[in-house]
Amino acid sequence: MAKALVVVESPAKAKTINKYLGRDYKVIASMGHIRDLPKSKLGVDIDHDFAEEYESIASRKKIIKELKAAAKDASDIYVATDPDREGEAIGWHLKHELGGKRRKIHRLTFNEITKKAVQYALEHPRAIDEKMVEAQRARRVLDRLVGYKISPILWDKVRRGLSAGRVQSVALKLVRDRERAIEEFVAEEYWHLFARLACNQPPEFDAKLVKSHGENIKIGNEEQAKAVVAALERASWVVSSVTTKERKRHAAPPFITSKLQQTARFPVKKTMMLAQQLYEGVELPGLGVDGPIGLITYMRTDSVRVGDDALVAVREHIKAAFGDEYLPEKANAYKSKADAQDAHEAIRPTSMQYDPETVRPYLTQDQYSLYRLIWNRFVASQMPPATFDETTVDITANPSTGSGQGDYLFRVKGTVPKFAGWMATYGLTPGEPEQKEQASGPGEDVRAPESTVEREAEEEESAVSGVLPPLAEGDRLELKALRPDQKFTQPPPRFSEATLVKELEENGIGRPSTYASIISVLQDRDYVVKLEGRFKPTSLGVIISDLLVKSFDDIIDVEYTRSLEEDLDKIEQGKTNYVKTLAGFYKKFKKDLARAGKEMQNLKEGIKTDEICDRCGLPMLIKVGRFGPFVACSGYPDCTNTREIEKQEPESETGEEEIEPCENCGKPMVVKRGRFGQFLACSGYPECKTTRKLIATKLGGLRAAKADQILDEKCPRCGSNLVLKQGRFGEFTACTKYPECRYIKHKTTGVRCPKDADRGGEVVERKSRRGKMFFGCSNYPDCDFVLWNRPVNEKCPKCSTPFLVEKTTKKHGRQLLCGNEDCDYARSEELVETTA
């Protein structure tokens, strides 16, 4: 009997699904898309209803051959790719490659990779959704038109190799606009005034001035602050009102993709990679489970809907783990945003039996952190609100006793927890922030407000909250101290990955599945750089953004991009079609292209500046070269004076590191840009040619690598001193006479080389060009002996081979095997930690 063919995207997903289907099915991974528009040309016939010209992706030809061989004898082919537009389009391309008269193509969709979900999908297959495919095709063609039509203009006007993207260019504009707002921001001074007060019972407390003469007060300078302080020094202080209200704080809904990306304290790309691993399946060998298990539902969704079975399961878990008082009478329901695609549930655990602590031994630390975050958010979303009593005390300060004309109103708030509610999931009380949920990974991130108004409002709330003594209306208070506090308004912060995703989401730009690629492309193109974890447009990014906005102001527009996203949704809903959407877009786009070709500023000729060349006296020009913008003399080629235009300094982990002077001549080191990116170079060049690498920090910035350190140890080959250097893959020790002497000191394993022991060869640690560790002879290249597994200096008790090799697998753990492949000696070896 011929096996039915099931096609998924990835090998991990194939492995998980295969165990649920049995022997009658063959599961193969397509490794993503198998066809795409050609790279060498536009591939879209604009004059004939935007017909596409698809071709097989070169790297997928071997996969296609395997798929066709497997489909040859199959009567049924099931496409089980991801349940979104991209997955539907992959299925559509597979249908074109594998379909035939004798073969039926079925579409399987499931929100989670569990046995129940997969078997249900098999019992309820459907056809490929042509509307979803049409929406994906329209997006692909829109992106191709923008990229392949605008890029040649940039090549002509700026330099070759530049590119523009439909959505990425809008994201770049957001970063550029934020940077402009920061540059144009003018700080304003303002003052807060706090009074330290006491009643007949402790503790003392601080109250904040909020009103004067019944109106909100604003103190703008030190003179005004001193005048208020002078008026209050002999005032009488009386409690004018005490109000207590019960406040409720409701849990957030379960995660959608964008909120997960914003909350997880990982880069967006890494968050999605970890979520993909949890979705596709993880091995849980110690739990009596055969094969990988999908731990979370599909991670690309903008719906907060939760299935009935999952609600029943989580409510049973809440009752058992927390008690009846933590279980609402009925399940909590959340409303998705208006433009949400409700095909998938929210991101949640697939089963409540796999709690984070149970599966922790089988996950990496990052996987565990993200899984715990998803688990806690889902459980909390089905629990009652946290409640607390909030007491607000208003205090009147009257400088002229009894007149009532000069009253100043001070305010203080106090909070008393009553019921933890959903916060019990995080081990919190109602007054505690959710950051405490994070111990060694992502937590519920209470982020800083993004505007001056929000920051000032938050500052006001936090400044007047505290523990209060028993107070009642009419109580007289004693003034202990007055404390004026000078403040200045702050500019809006640069975007972090999380806040950029939030901005894209709120403006309807892109989809959750595209946010990671948008951010990656901006960085890969060198249009933005991360400083202290936040995005700053590079000089190249500023130039490109300004040119695109000027020439394509309607296309590179937030509202227009949002409307295009809505049109793509309408295609999927059947409310419009592929041709109509693309024709409407291209009618406007064609006019912009023609205008840009004529009017866009030609940067190849340079932009004049007020700077004069310090060598020949001619004006300097801003030009864009292979490695970004730079300033060059207009007298070129007679004068070749140039300098870097970038002012960005490398940073340490905290962003506060100053660049050390050149260790050879003492002159300042400056940032340069070369073939492989930025580096430090001595400003005394060409007399001093000292350079130093720049290394990426955890926060996404750059820091200077350590200077080379000359050692007392001598090179065994030429007798020169050895030097400790910073390389691409970390520190290493080499000869100071490089490149004349290419000796590199490697860490030895203590095992003599079996091929070159006569000449003193030892097996040492080495690294490949991609940074992967392997083990080879110290006499390389004269001896080519290599091993991928670490050798152990122990003779094989079975065949007397002089060494064993160490190998670690999930199935067997750490083992020591004979170094002779013809010998089957093996023994398990537990890793033992030793302490000094």
PDB file of N, CA, C and O in Angstrom, residues 375-435:
ATOM      1  N   TRP A 375       3.407  30.605  29.967  1.00  0.00           N
ATOM      2  CA  TRP A 375       2.590  29.843  30.925  1.00  0.00           C
ATOM      3  C   TRP A 375       1.941  30.786  31.951  1.00  0.00           C
ATOM      4  O   TRP A 375       0.729  30.763  32.173  1.00  0.00           O
ATOM      5  N   ASN A 376       2.752  31.620  32.602  1.00  0.00           N
ATOM      6  CA  ASN A 376       2.237  32.508  33.639  1.00  0.00           C
ATOM      7  C   ASN A 376       1.216  33.492  33.099  1.00  0.00           C
ATOM      8  O   ASN A 376       0.205  33.774  33.745  1.00  0.00           O
ATOM      9  N   ARG A 377       1.474  34.025  31.910  1.00  0.00           N
ATOM     10  CA  ARG A 377       0.540  34.981  31.319  1.00  0.00           C
ATOM     11  C   ARG A 377      -0.799  34.313  31.041  1.00  0.00           C
ATOM     12  O   ARG A 377      -1.861  34.906  31.274  1.00  0.00           O
ATOM     13  N   PHE A 378      -0.777  33.075  30.538  1.00  0.00           N
ATOM     14  CA  PHE A 378      -2.013  32.362  30.215  1.00  0.00           C
ATOM     15  C   PHE A 378      -2.794  32.022  31.487  1.00  0.00           C
ATOM     16  O   PHE A 378      -3.999  32.255  31.564  1.00  0.00           O
ATOM     17  N   VAL A 379      -2.117  31.490  32.491  1.00  0.00           N
ATOM     18  CA  VAL A 379      -2.790  31.136  33.745  1.00  0.00           C
ATOM     19  C   VAL A 379      -3.377  32.391  34.394  1.00  0.00           C
ATOM     20  O   VAL A 379      -4.542  32.406  34.820  1.00  0.00           O
ATOM     21  N   ALA A 380      -2.583  33.456  34.461  1.00  0.00           N
ATOM     22  CA  ALA A 380      -3.045  34.700  35.090  1.00  0.00           C
ATOM     23  C   ALA A 380      -4.257  35.274  34.370  1.00  0.00           C
ATOM     24  O   ALA A 380      -5.152  35.859  35.001  1.00  0.00           O
ATOM     25  N   SER A 381      -4.317  35.099  33.050  1.00  0.00           N
ATOM     26  CA  SER A 381      -5.422  35.680  32.270  1.00  0.00           C
ATOM     27  C   SER A 381      -6.771  35.086  32.641  1.00  0.00           C
ATOM     28  O   SER A 381      -7.813  35.665  32.339  1.00  0.00           O
ATOM     29  N   GLN A 382      -6.797  33.918  33.287  1.00  0.00           N
ATOM     30  CA  GLN A 382      -8.048  33.273  33.669  1.00  0.00           C
ATOM     31  C   GLN A 382      -8.294  33.318  35.180  1.00  0.00           C
ATOM     32  O   GLN A 382      -9.055  32.525  35.711  1.00  0.00           O
ATOM     33  N   MET A 383      -7.645  34.276  35.842  1.00  0.00           N
ATOM     34  CA  MET A 383      -7.833  34.435  37.285  1.00  0.00           C
ATOM     35  C   MET A 383      -8.514  35.763  37.574  1.00  0.00           C
ATOM     36  O   MET A 383      -8.548  36.666  36.726  1.00  0.00           O
ATOM     37  N   PRO A 384      -9.096  35.940  38.776  1.00  0.00           N
ATOM     38  CA  PRO A 384      -9.810  37.178  39.105  1.00  0.00           C
ATOM     39  C   PRO A 384      -8.853  38.348  39.271  1.00  0.00           C
ATOM     40  O   PRO A 384      -7.636  38.162  39.441  1.00  0.00           O
ATOM     41  N   PRO A 385      -9.371  39.579  39.247  1.00  0.00           N
ATOM     42  CA  PRO A 385      -8.503  40.756  39.383  1.00  0.00           C
ATOM     43  C   PRO A 385      -7.900  40.856  40.780  1.00  0.00           C
ATOM     44  O   PRO A 385      -8.461  40.355  41.756  1.00  0.00           O
ATOM     45  N   ALA A 386      -6.755  41.510  40.860  1.00  0.00           N
ATOM     46  CA  ALA A 386      -6.157  41.847  42.150  1.00  0.00           C
ATOM     47  C   ALA A 386      -6.886  43.062  42.696  1.00  0.00           C
ATOM     48  O   ALA A 386      -7.255  43.973  41.948  1.00  0.00           O
ATOM     49  N   THR A 387      -7.139  43.076  44.003  1.00  0.00           N
ATOM     50  CA  THR A 387      -7.849  44.207  44.603  1.00  0.00           C
ATOM     51  C   THR A 387      -7.015  44.799  45.728  1.00  0.00           C
ATOM     52  O   THR A 387      -6.260  44.099  46.409  1.00  0.00           O
ATOM     53  N   PHE A 388      -7.156  46.102  45.925  1.00  0.00           N
ATOM     54  CA  PHE A 388      -6.456  46.788  46.996  1.00  0.00           C
ATOM     55  C   PHE A 388      -7.223  48.054  47.345  1.00  0.00           C
ATOM     56  O   PHE A 388      -7.986  48.587  46.517  1.00  0.00           O
ATOM     57  N   ASP A 389      -7.064  48.515  48.560  1.00  0.00           N
ATOM     58  CA  ASP A 389      -7.668  49.776  49.000  1.00  0.00           C
ATOM     59  C   ASP A 389      -6.673  50.900  48.759  1.00  0.00           C
ATOM     60  O   ASP A 389      -5.522  50.833  49.212  1.00  0.00           O
ATOM     61  N   GLU A 390      -7.127  51.915  48.048  1.00  0.00           N
ATOM     62  CA  GLU A 390      -6.277  53.080  47.777  1.00  0.00           C
ATOM     63  C   GLU A 390      -6.814  54.266  48.567  1.00  0.00           C
ATOM     64  O   GLU A 390      -7.966  54.665  48.393  1.00  0.00           O
ATOM     65  N   THR A 391      -6.006  54.806  49.449  1.00  0.00           N
ATOM     66  CA  THR A 391      -6.386  55.943  50.281  1.00  0.00           C
ATOM     67  C   THR A 391      -5.706  57.195  49.753  1.00  0.00           C
ATOM     68  O   THR A 391      -4.482  57.227  49.570  1.00  0.00           O
ATOM     69  N   THR A 392      -6.505  58.230  49.488  1.00  0.00           N
ATOM     70  CA  THR A 392      -5.985  59.520  49.034  1.00  0.00           C
ATOM     71  C   THR A 392      -6.229  60.550  50.125  1.00  0.00           C
ATOM     72  O   THR A 392      -7.369  60.734  50.570  1.00  0.00           O
ATOM     73  N   VAL A 393      -5.159  61.180  50.561  1.00  0.00           N
ATOM     74  CA  VAL A 393      -5.245  62.189  51.621  1.00  0.00           C
ATOM     75  C   VAL A 393      -4.905  63.551  51.026  1.00  0.00           C
ATOM     76  O   VAL A 393      -3.816  63.736  50.462  1.00  0.00           O
ATOM     77  N   ASP A 394      -5.840  64.510  51.136  1.00  0.00           N
ATOM     78  CA  ASP A 394      -5.598  65.896  50.733  1.00  0.00           C
ATOM     79  C   ASP A 394      -5.290  66.724  51.966  1.00  0.00           C
ATOM     80  O   ASP A 394      -5.999  66.632  52.995  1.00  0.00           O
ATOM     81  N   ILE A 395      -4.251  67.540  51.885  1.00  0.00           N
ATOM     82  CA  ILE A 395      -3.788  68.341  53.026  1.00  0.00           C
ATOM     83  C   ILE A 395      -3.755  69.803  52.598  1.00  0.00           C
ATOM     84  O   ILE A 395      -3.161  70.144  51.567  1.00  0.00           O
ATOM     85  N   THR A 396      -4.388  70.653  53.398  1.00  0.00           N
ATOM     86  CA  THR A 396      -4.409  72.083  53.095  1.00  0.00           C
ATOM     87  C   THR A 396      -3.354  72.799  53.910  1.00  0.00           C
ATOM     88  O   THR A 396      -3.280  72.643  55.136  1.00  0.00           O
ATOM     89  N   ALA A 397      -2.537  73.585  53.222  1.00  0.00           N
ATOM     90  CA  ALA A 397      -1.543  74.438  53.876  1.00  0.00           C
ATOM     91  C   ALA A 397      -1.974  75.879  53.689  1.00  0.00           C
ATOM     92  O   ALA A 397      -2.065  76.358  52.557  1.00  0.00           O
ATOM     93  N   ASN A 398      -2.269  76.571  54.801  1.00  0.00           N
ATOM     94  CA  ASN A 398      -2.783  77.946  54.733  1.00  0.00           C
ATOM     95  C   ASN A 398      -1.772  78.901  55.319  1.00  0.00           C
ATOM     96  O   ASN A 398      -1.580  78.956  56.541  1.00  0.00           O
ATOM     97  N   PRO A 399      -1.081  79.670  54.453  1.00  0.00           N
ATOM     98  CA  PRO A 399      -0.066  80.608  54.955  1.00  0.00           C
ATOM     99  C   PRO A 399      -0.666  81.678  55.861  1.00  0.00           C
ATOM    100  O   PRO A 399      -0.051  82.091  56.825  1.00  0.00           O
ATOM    101  N   SER A 400      -1.878  82.171  55.537  1.00  0.00           N
ATOM    102  CA  SER A 400      -2.525  83.207  56.359  1.00  0.00           C
ATOM    103  C   SER A 400      -3.695  82.552  57.069  1.00  0.00           C
ATOM    104  O   SER A 400      -4.783  82.412  56.515  1.00  0.00           O
ATOM    105  N   THR A 401      -3.491  82.095  58.285  1.00  0.00           N
ATOM    106  CA  THR A 401      -4.444  81.286  59.029  1.00  0.00           C
ATOM    107  C   THR A 401      -5.813  81.932  59.077  1.00  0.00           C
ATOM    108  O   THR A 401      -5.952  83.098  59.435  1.00  0.00           O
ATOM    109  N   GLY A 402      -6.791  81.158  58.666  1.00  0.00           N
ATOM    110  CA  GLY A 402      -8.177  81.598  58.755  1.00  0.00           C
ATOM    111  C   GLY A 402      -8.662  82.376  57.558  1.00  0.00           C
ATOM    112  O   GLY A 402      -9.872  82.562  57.387  1.00  0.00           O
ATOM    113  N   SER A 403      -7.802  82.885  56.708  1.00  0.00           N
ATOM    114  CA  SER A 403      -8.259  83.678  55.563  1.00  0.00           C
ATOM    115  C   SER A 403      -8.844  82.825  54.465  1.00  0.00           C
ATOM    116  O   SER A 403      -9.774  83.219  53.765  1.00  0.00           O
ATOM    117  N   GLY A 404      -8.241  81.627  54.261  1.00  0.00           N
ATOM    118  CA  GLY A 404      -8.720  80.750  53.199  1.00  0.00           C
ATOM    119  C   GLY A 404      -8.372  81.237  51.820  1.00  0.00           C
ATOM    120  O   GLY A 404      -8.769  80.637  50.822  1.00  0.00           O
ATOM    121  N   GLN A 405      -7.630  82.354  51.716  1.00  0.00           N
ATOM    122  CA  GLN A 405      -7.308  82.898  50.398  1.00  0.00           C
ATOM    123  C   GLN A 405      -6.017  82.348  49.825  1.00  0.00           C
ATOM    124  O   GLN A 405      -5.821  82.359  48.625  1.00  0.00           O
ATOM    125  N   GLY A 406      -5.116  81.908  50.664  1.00  0.00           N
ATOM    126  CA  GLY A 406      -3.817  81.467  50.162  1.00  0.00           C
ATOM    127  C   GLY A 406      -3.601  79.991  50.301  1.00  0.00           C
ATOM    128  O   GLY A 406      -2.474  79.549  50.494  1.00  0.00           O
ATOM    129  N   ASP A 407      -4.661  79.197  50.232  1.00  0.00           N
ATOM    130  CA  ASP A 407      -4.531  77.774  50.458  1.00  0.00           C
ATOM    131  C   ASP A 407      -3.710  77.094  49.367  1.00  0.00           C
ATOM    132  O   ASP A 407      -3.878  77.377  48.177  1.00  0.00           O
ATOM    133  N   TYR A 408      -2.833  76.181  49.840  1.00  0.00           N
ATOM    134  CA  TYR A 408      -2.104  75.292  48.940  1.00  0.00           C
ATOM    135  C   TYR A 408      -2.568  73.862  49.251  1.00  0.00           C
ATOM    136  O   TYR A 408      -2.713  73.500  50.423  1.00  0.00           O
ATOM    137  N   LEU A 409      -2.789  73.075  48.207  1.00  0.00           N
ATOM    138  CA  LEU A 409      -3.268  71.706  48.409  1.00  0.00           C
ATOM    139  C   LEU A 409      -2.139  70.716  48.123  1.00  0.00           C
ATOM    140  O   LEU A 409      -1.579  70.699  47.021  1.00  0.00           O
ATOM    141  N   PHE A 410      -1.827  69.889  49.138  1.00  0.00           N
ATOM    142  CA  PHE A 410      -0.852  68.821  48.987  1.00  0.00           C
ATOM    143  C   PHE A 410      -1.595  67.487  48.992  1.00  0.00           C
ATOM    144  O   PHE A 410      -2.657  67.355  49.604  1.00  0.00           O
ATOM    145  N   ARG A 411      -1.024  66.483  48.332  1.00  0.00           N
ATOM    146  CA  ARG A 411      -1.716  65.192  48.218  1.00  0.00           C
ATOM    147  C   ARG A 411      -0.722  64.044  48.407  1.00  0.00           C
ATOM    148  O   ARG A 411       0.439  64.123  47.975  1.00  0.00           O
ATOM    149  N   VAL A 412      -1.209  62.972  49.036  1.00  0.00           N
ATOM    150  CA  VAL A 412      -0.417  61.759  49.198  1.00  0.00           C
ATOM    151  C   VAL A 412      -1.364  60.575  49.098  1.00  0.00           C
ATOM    152  O   VAL A 412      -2.536  60.667  49.471  1.00  0.00           O
ATOM    153  N   LYS A 413      -0.853  59.465  48.571  1.00  0.00           N
ATOM    154  CA  LYS A 413      -1.667  58.258  48.410  1.00  0.00           C
ATOM    155  C   LYS A 413      -1.009  57.086  49.117  1.00  0.00           C
ATOM    156  O   LYS A 413       0.214  56.988  49.187  1.00  0.00           O
ATOM    157  N   GLY A 414      -1.828  56.188  49.609  1.00  0.00           N
ATOM    158  CA  GLY A 414      -1.349  54.960  50.212  1.00  0.00           C
ATOM    159  C   GLY A 414      -2.168  53.787  49.723  1.00  0.00           C
ATOM    160  O   GLY A 414      -3.365  53.937  49.446  1.00  0.00           O
ATOM    161  N   THR A 415      -1.543  52.633  49.582  1.00  0.00           N
ATOM    162  CA  THR A 415      -2.210  51.445  49.044  1.00  0.00           C
ATOM    163  C   THR A 415      -2.085  50.291  50.027  1.00  0.00           C
ATOM    164  O   THR A 415      -0.994  50.030  50.536  1.00  0.00           O
ATOM    165  N   VAL A 416      -3.214  49.606  50.257  1.00  0.00           N
ATOM    166  CA  VAL A 416      -3.226  48.436  51.129  1.00  0.00           C
ATOM    167  C   VAL A 416      -3.726  47.241  50.331  1.00  0.00           C
ATOM    168  O   VAL A 416      -4.865  47.240  49.849  1.00  0.00           O
ATOM    169  N   PRO A 417      -2.903  46.190  50.130  1.00  0.00           N
ATOM    170  CA  PRO A 417      -3.351  45.008  49.380  1.00  0.00           C
ATOM    171  C   PRO A 417      -4.494  44.294  50.102  1.00  0.00           C
ATOM    172  O   PRO A 417      -4.518  44.189  51.321  1.00  0.00           O
ATOM    173  N   LYS A 418      -5.464  43.801  49.303  1.00  0.00           N
ATOM    174  CA  LYS A 418      -6.576  43.028  49.878  1.00  0.00           C
ATOM    175  C   LYS A 418      -6.589  41.590  49.360  1.00  0.00           C
ATOM    176  O   LYS A 418      -6.709  40.645  50.127  1.00  0.00           O
ATOM    177  N   PHE A 419      -6.473  41.445  48.030  1.00  0.00           N
ATOM    178  CA  PHE A 419      -6.555  40.106  47.430  1.00  0.00           C
ATOM    179  C   PHE A 419      -5.608  40.055  46.244  1.00  0.00           C
ATOM    180  O   PHE A 419      -5.686  40.894  45.341  1.00  0.00           O
ATOM    181  N   ALA A 420      -4.710  39.069  46.229  1.00  0.00           N
ATOM    182  CA  ALA A 420      -3.677  39.005  45.185  1.00  0.00           C
ATOM    183  C   ALA A 420      -4.252  38.705  43.806  1.00  0.00           C
ATOM    184  O   ALA A 420      -3.745  39.183  42.795  1.00  0.00           O
ATOM    185  N   GLY A 421      -5.324  37.903  43.736  1.00  0.00           N
ATOM    186  CA  GLY A 421      -5.911  37.581  42.436  1.00  0.00           C
ATOM    187  C   GLY A 421      -4.900  36.967  41.494  1.00  0.00           C
ATOM    188  O   GLY A 421      -4.098  36.105  41.873  1.00  0.00           O
ATOM    189  N   TRP A 422      -4.900  37.443  40.256  1.00  0.00           N
ATOM    190  CA  TRP A 422      -4.013  36.878  39.233  1.00  0.00           C
ATOM    191  C   TRP A 422      -2.530  37.067  39.559  1.00  0.00           C
ATOM    192  O   TRP A 422      -1.676  36.328  39.068  1.00  0.00           O
ATOM    193  N   MET A 423      -2.217  38.061  40.403  1.00  0.00           N
ATOM    194  CA  MET A 423      -0.815  38.304  40.741  1.00  0.00           C
ATOM    195  C   MET A 423      -0.199  37.141  41.520  1.00  0.00           C
ATOM    196  O   MET A 423       1.030  37.023  41.599  1.00  0.00           O
ATOM    197  N   ALA A 424      -1.045  36.284  42.085  1.00  0.00           N
ATOM    198  CA  ALA A 424      -0.527  35.123  42.804  1.00  0.00           C
ATOM    199  C   ALA A 424       0.254  34.204  41.874  1.00  0.00           C
ATOM    200  O   ALA A 424       1.153  33.483  42.306  1.00  0.00           O
ATOM    201  N   THR A 425      -0.057  34.234  40.587  1.00  0.00           N
ATOM    202  CA  THR A 425       0.685  33.424  39.611  1.00  0.00           C
ATOM    203  C   THR A 425       2.163  33.797  39.607  1.00  0.00           C
ATOM    204  O   THR A 425       3.040  32.950  39.428  1.00  0.00           O
ATOM    205  N   TYR A 426       2.434  35.083  39.823  1.00  0.00           N
ATOM    206  CA  TYR A 426       3.804  35.578  39.804  1.00  0.00           C
ATOM    207  C   TYR A 426       4.401  35.664  41.201  1.00  0.00           C
ATOM    208  O   TYR A 426       5.514  36.161  41.377  1.00  0.00           O
ATOM    209  N   GLY A 427       3.634  35.238  42.208  1.00  0.00           N
ATOM    210  CA  GLY A 427       4.119  35.326  43.580  1.00  0.00           C
ATOM    211  C   GLY A 427       4.157  36.748  44.093  1.00  0.00           C
ATOM    212  O   GLY A 427       4.994  37.099  44.927  1.00  0.00           O
ATOM    213  N   LEU A 428       3.238  37.596  43.580  1.00  0.00           N
ATOM    214  CA  LEU A 428       3.240  39.012  43.937  1.00  0.00           C
ATOM    215  C   LEU A 428       2.021  39.378  44.763  1.00  0.00           C
ATOM    216  O   LEU A 428       1.023  38.661  44.797  1.00  0.00           O
ATOM    217  N   THR A 429       2.085  40.543  45.413  1.00  0.00           N
ATOM    218  CA  THR A 429       0.923  41.176  46.018  1.00  0.00           C
ATOM    219  C   THR A 429       0.536  42.352  45.137  1.00  0.00           C
ATOM    220  O   THR A 429       1.337  42.796  44.310  1.00  0.00           O
ATOM    221  N   PRO A 430      -0.673  42.926  45.293  1.00  0.00           N
ATOM    222  CA  PRO A 430      -1.127  43.976  44.375  1.00  0.00           C
ATOM    223  C   PRO A 430      -0.236  45.195  44.281  1.00  0.00           C
ATOM    224  O   PRO A 430      -0.289  45.920  43.322  1.00  0.00           O
ATOM    225  N   GLY A 431       0.601  45.452  45.279  1.00  0.00           N
ATOM    226  CA  GLY A 431       1.432  46.647  45.222  1.00  0.00           C
ATOM    227  C   GLY A 431       2.778  46.443  44.578  1.00  0.00           C
ATOM    228  O   GLY A 431       3.550  47.368  44.448  1.00  0.00           O
ATOM    229  N   GLU A 432       3.085  45.211  44.159  1.00  0.00           N
ATOM    230  CA  GLU A 432       4.416  44.929  43.634  1.00  0.00           C
ATOM    231  C   GLU A 432       4.421  44.943  42.111  1.00  0.00           C
ATOM    232  O   GLU A 432       3.457  44.529  41.478  1.00  0.00           O
ATOM    233  N   PRO A 433       5.517  45.394  41.486  1.00  0.00           N
ATOM    234  CA  PRO A 433       5.612  45.387  40.022  1.00  0.00           C
ATOM    235  C   PRO A 433       5.910  43.995  39.499  1.00  0.00           C
ATOM    236  O   PRO A 433       6.545  43.197  40.164  1.00  0.00           O
ATOM    237  N   GLU A 434       5.474  43.732  38.249  1.00  0.00           N
ATOM    238  CA  GLU A 434       5.641  42.389  37.703  1.00  0.00           C
ATOM    239  C   GLU A 434       7.072  42.032  37.366  1.00  0.00           C
ATOM    240  O   GLU A 434       7.366  40.889  37.089  1.00  0.00           O
ATOM    241  N   GLN A 435       8.021  42.990  37.396  1.00  0.00           N
ATOM    242  CA  GLN A 435       9.392  42.621  37.077  1.00  0.00           C
ATOM    243  C   GLN A 435       9.904  41.509  37.973  1.00  0.00           C
ATOM    244  O   GLN A 435      10.791  40.777  37.602  1.00  0.00           O
TER     245      GLN A 435
END
